[in-house]
XYZ file of C-alpha atoms in Angstrom:
266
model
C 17.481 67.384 -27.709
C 16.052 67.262 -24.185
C 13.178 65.738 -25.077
C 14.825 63.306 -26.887
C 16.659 62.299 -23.774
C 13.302 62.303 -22.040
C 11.334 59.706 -24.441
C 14.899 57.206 -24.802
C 14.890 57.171 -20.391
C 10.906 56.289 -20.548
C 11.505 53.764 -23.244
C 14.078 52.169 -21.509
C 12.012 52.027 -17.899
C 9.372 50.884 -19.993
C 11.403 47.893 -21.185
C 13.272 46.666 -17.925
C 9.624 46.800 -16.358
C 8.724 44.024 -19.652
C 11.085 42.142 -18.670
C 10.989 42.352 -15.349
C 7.078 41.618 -15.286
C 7.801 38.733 -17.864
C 10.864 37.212 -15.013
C 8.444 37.100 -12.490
C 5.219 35.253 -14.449
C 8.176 32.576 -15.495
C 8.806 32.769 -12.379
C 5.547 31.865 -10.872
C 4.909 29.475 -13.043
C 7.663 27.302 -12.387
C 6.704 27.302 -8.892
C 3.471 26.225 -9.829
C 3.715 23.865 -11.428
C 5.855 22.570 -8.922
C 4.400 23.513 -5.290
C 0.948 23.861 -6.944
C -1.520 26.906 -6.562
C -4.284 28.306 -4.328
C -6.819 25.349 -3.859
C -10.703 25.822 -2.615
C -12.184 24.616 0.369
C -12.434 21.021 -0.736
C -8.977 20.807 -1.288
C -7.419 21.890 1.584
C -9.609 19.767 3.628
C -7.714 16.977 1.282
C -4.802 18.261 1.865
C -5.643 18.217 5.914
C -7.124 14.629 5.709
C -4.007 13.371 3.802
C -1.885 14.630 6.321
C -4.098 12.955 9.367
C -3.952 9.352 7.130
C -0.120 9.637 6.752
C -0.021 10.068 10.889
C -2.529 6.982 11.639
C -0.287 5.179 8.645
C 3.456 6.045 10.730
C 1.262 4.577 13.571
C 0.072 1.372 11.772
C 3.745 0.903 10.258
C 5.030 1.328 13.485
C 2.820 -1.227 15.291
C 2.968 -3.695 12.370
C 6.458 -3.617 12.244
C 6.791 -4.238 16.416
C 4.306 -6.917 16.302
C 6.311 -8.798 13.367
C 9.349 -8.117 15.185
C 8.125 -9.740 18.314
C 7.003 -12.488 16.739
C 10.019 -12.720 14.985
C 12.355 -12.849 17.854
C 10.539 -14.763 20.707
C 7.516 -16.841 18.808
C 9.298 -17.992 15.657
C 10.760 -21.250 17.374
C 8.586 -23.545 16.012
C 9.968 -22.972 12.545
C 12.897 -25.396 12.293
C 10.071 -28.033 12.903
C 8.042 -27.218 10.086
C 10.798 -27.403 7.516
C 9.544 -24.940 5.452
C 10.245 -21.029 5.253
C 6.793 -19.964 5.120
C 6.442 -18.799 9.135
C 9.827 -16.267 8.523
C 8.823 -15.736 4.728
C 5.307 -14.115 5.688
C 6.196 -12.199 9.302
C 9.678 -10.902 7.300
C 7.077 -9.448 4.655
C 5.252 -7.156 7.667
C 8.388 -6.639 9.021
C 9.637 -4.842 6.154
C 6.243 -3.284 4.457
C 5.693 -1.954 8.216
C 9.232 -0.168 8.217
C 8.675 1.004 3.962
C 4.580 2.255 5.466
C 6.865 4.704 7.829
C 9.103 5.857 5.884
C 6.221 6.924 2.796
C 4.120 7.980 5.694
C 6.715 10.549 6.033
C 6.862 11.485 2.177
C 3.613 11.690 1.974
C 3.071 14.250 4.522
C 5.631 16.437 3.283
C 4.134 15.978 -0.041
C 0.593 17.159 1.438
C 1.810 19.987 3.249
C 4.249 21.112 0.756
C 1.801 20.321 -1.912
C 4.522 19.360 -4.381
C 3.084 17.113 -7.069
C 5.873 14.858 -7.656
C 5.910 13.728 -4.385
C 2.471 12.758 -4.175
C 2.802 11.244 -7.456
C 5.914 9.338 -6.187
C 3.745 8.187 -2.672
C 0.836 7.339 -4.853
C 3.051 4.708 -6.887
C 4.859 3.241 -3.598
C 1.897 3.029 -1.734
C 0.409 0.846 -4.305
C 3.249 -1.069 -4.750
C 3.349 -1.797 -0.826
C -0.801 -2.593 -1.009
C 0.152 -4.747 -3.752
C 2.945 -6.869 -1.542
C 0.484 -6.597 1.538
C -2.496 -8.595 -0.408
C -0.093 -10.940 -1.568
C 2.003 -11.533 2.075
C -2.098 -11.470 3.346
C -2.584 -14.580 0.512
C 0.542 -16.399 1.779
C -0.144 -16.248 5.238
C -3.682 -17.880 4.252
C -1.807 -20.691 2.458
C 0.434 -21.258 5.275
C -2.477 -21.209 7.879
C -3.924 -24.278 5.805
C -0.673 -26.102 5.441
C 0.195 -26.102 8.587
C -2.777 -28.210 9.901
C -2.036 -30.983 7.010
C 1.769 -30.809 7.428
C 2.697 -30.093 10.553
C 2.368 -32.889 12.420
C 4.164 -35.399 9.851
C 7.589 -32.448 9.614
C 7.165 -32.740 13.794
C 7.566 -36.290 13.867
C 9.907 -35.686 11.279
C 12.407 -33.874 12.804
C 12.300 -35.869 16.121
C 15.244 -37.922 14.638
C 17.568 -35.172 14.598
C 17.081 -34.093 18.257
C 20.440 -33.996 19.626
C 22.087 -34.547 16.200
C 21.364 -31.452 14.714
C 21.876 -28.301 16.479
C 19.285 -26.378 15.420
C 16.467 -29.396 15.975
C 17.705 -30.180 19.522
C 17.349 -25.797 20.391
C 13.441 -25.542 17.962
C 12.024 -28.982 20.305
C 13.548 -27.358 23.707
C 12.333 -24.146 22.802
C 8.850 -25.800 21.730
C 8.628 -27.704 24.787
C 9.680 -25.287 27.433
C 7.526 -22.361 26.247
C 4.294 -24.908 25.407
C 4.935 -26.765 28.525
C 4.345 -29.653 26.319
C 5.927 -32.870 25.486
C 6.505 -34.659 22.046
C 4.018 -34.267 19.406
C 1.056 -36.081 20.358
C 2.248 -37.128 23.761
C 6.022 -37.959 25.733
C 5.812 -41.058 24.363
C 6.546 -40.361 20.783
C 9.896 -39.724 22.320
C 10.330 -43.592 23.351
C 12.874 -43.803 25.815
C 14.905 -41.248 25.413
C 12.980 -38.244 26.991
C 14.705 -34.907 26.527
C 14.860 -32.826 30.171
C 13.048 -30.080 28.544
C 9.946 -32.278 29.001
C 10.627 -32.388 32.571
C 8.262 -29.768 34.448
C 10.576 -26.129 34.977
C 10.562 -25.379 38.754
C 12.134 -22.682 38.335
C 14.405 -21.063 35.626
C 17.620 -23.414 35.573
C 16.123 -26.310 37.801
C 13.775 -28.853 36.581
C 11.846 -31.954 38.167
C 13.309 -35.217 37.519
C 10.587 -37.508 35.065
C 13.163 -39.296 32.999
C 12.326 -42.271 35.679
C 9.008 -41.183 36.878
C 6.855 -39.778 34.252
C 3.869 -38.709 35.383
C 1.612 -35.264 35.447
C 3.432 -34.202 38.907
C 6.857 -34.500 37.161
C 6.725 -34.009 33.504
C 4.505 -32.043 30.398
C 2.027 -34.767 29.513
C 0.775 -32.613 26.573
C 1.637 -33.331 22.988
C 3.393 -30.104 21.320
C 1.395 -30.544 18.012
C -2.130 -29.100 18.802
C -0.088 -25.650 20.827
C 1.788 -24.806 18.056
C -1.326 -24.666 15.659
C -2.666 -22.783 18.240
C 0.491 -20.954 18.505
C 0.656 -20.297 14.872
C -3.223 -19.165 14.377
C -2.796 -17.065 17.071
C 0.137 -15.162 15.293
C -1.594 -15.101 12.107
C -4.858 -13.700 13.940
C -2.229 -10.498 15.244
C -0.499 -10.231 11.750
C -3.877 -10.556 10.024
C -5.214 -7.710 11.956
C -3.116 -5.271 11.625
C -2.428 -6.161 8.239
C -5.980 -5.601 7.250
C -5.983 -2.067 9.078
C -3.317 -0.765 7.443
C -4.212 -1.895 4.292
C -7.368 -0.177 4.599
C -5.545 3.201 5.648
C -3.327 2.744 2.806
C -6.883 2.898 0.341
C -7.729 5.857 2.036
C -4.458 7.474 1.619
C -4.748 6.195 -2.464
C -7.560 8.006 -2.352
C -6.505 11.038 -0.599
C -3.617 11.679 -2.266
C -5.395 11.244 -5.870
C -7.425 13.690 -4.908
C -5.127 15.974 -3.734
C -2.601 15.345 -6.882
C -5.573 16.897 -9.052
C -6.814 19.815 -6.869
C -3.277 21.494 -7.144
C -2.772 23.770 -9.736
C-alpha cells in the first residue's frame, strides 16, 4: 500500500515537471519569435550599426526639416510671383519627410535594440516609402529649377498689374524688393511711373530715401528683381538638394542595415 503511494507521488512530480518543462519551451518560443534569439558577432555589429544610422538619420531629419522650415518662413516670398505652387509644393515635401525621417529614426532604434522583428519589418517598409517620396520631391525640385528660368520672368511681369490691387501681389513685390534690394524685374522702369517706395533705398528699418522724384543709384535699387530671385531660388534648391541627397543616402544604409538585421534574428 505504501509503495503504492510512493510510485502515484513520483508519477505525479513526474508529470507537473512535463508540463512545466513543455510551459516554458512555449514559452520561449513565443518570445522568439518575437524579440529574436542569440545572434553571432556579425549580427550584433548590425544591430550596433543600425542603431548609429538611426542617430545620424534623427540628425538629418532634424536638419532637413529646419532648413525647409526656414526657407519656408523667411525665403518663400517670391512665390506669389511665380503663380505656380511648385516653390511650397517641393520645400512642404522636406518639411514633412524630415519630421516622418525622425519619428522612424526613433522606431527603428527601438526595433534594433529591442530586436523585435516586426518593427524592423514595419521601419523597413516606411523607410522605403519615405526614399520613394524623397526621389520623387528630388525630381520635382529638378523640374521646377528648369521652369523657373523659362517662366519666371513672363509670371513677374505678370503680376506687376496687380501691385496694389491684390493684397497678396503688393506684400510678394515689397517683400522681393526689400530683401533683393532690387527694383522691378529687369530694371525700375518696368514699373513706369508709378514706383512703389519699396524700391526706394532702406536707410534704416522704417525710413527710406525719397527716389519717386529722383531716381538714381544714390536714392533707389537700380537692379532688376528677376536675375536675384533665380539666384535666390537655385540657391535654395542647392541647400534642399544637399541635404536631401544625404539623407537619402543614410536612409540606403539603414535599408540595408535593417535587412540585415531582420534576417540575423532568430
Amino acid at each position: 500500500m505504501l509503495n503504492k503511494i510512493i510510485i502515484n507521488f513520483r508519477s505525479n512530480i513526474r508529470a507537473r515537471h512535463v508540463k512545466s518543462t513543455r510551459r516554458h519551451s512555449q514559452t520561449h518560443w513565443s518570445l522568439a519569435m518575437a524579440m529574436g534569439g542569440a545572434m553571432d558577432s556579425c549580427g550584433r555589429c548590425m544591430k550596433v550599426s543600425l542603431v548609429i544610422i538611426n542617430v545620424l538619420t534623427l540628425i538629418g531629419g532634424a536638419i532637413a526639416l529646419g532648413i525647409g522650415a526656414w526657407i519656408w518662413v523667411s525665403r518663400s516670398f517670391p512665390s506669389t510671383l511665380m503663380m505656380n505652387n511648385m516653390f511650397i509644393a517641393s520645400v512642404a515635401v522636406i518639411v514633412v519627410m524630415g519630421a516622418a525621417v525622425m519619428l522612424l529614426s526613433l522606431l527603428g532604434c527601438c526595433g534594433a535594440a529591442k530586436e523585435v522583428k516586426c518593427m524592423l519589418l514595419t521601419y523597413y517598409i516606411l523607410i522605403f516609402i519615405i526614399f520613394v517620396v524623397m526621389l520623387v520631391g528630388g525630381i520635382l525640385l529638378f523640374v521646377f529649377k528648369e521652369k523657373v528660368s523659362s517662366t519666371l520672368e513672363r509670371e513677374m511681369h505678370a503680376s506687376i498689374p496687380y501691385y496694389g490691387v491684390k493684397h497678396e501681389y503688393t506684400k510678394a513685390w515689397d517683400d522681393t524688393q526689400t530683401y533683393l534690394q532690387c527694383c522691378g524685374v529687369k530694371s525700375y522702369k518696368d514699373w513706369n511711373d508709378n514706383v512703389p517706395e519699396s524700391c526706394c533705398q532702406e536707410v534704416y528699418p522704417g525710413k527710406r530715401r525719397d527716389c519717386k522724384y529722383s531716381q538714381n543709384p544714390t536714392t533707389m535699387y537700380m537692379d532688376g528683381c528677376y536675375s536675384k530671385t533665380v539666384d535666390l531660388l537655385r540657391e535654395d534648391a542647392v541647400y534642399v538638394g544637399a541635404v536631401a541627397i544625404v539623407v537619402a543616402l543614410i536612409m540606403v544604409l539603414a535599408l540595408i542595415f535593417s535587412c540585415g538585421l531582420f534576417v540575423k534574428i532568430e
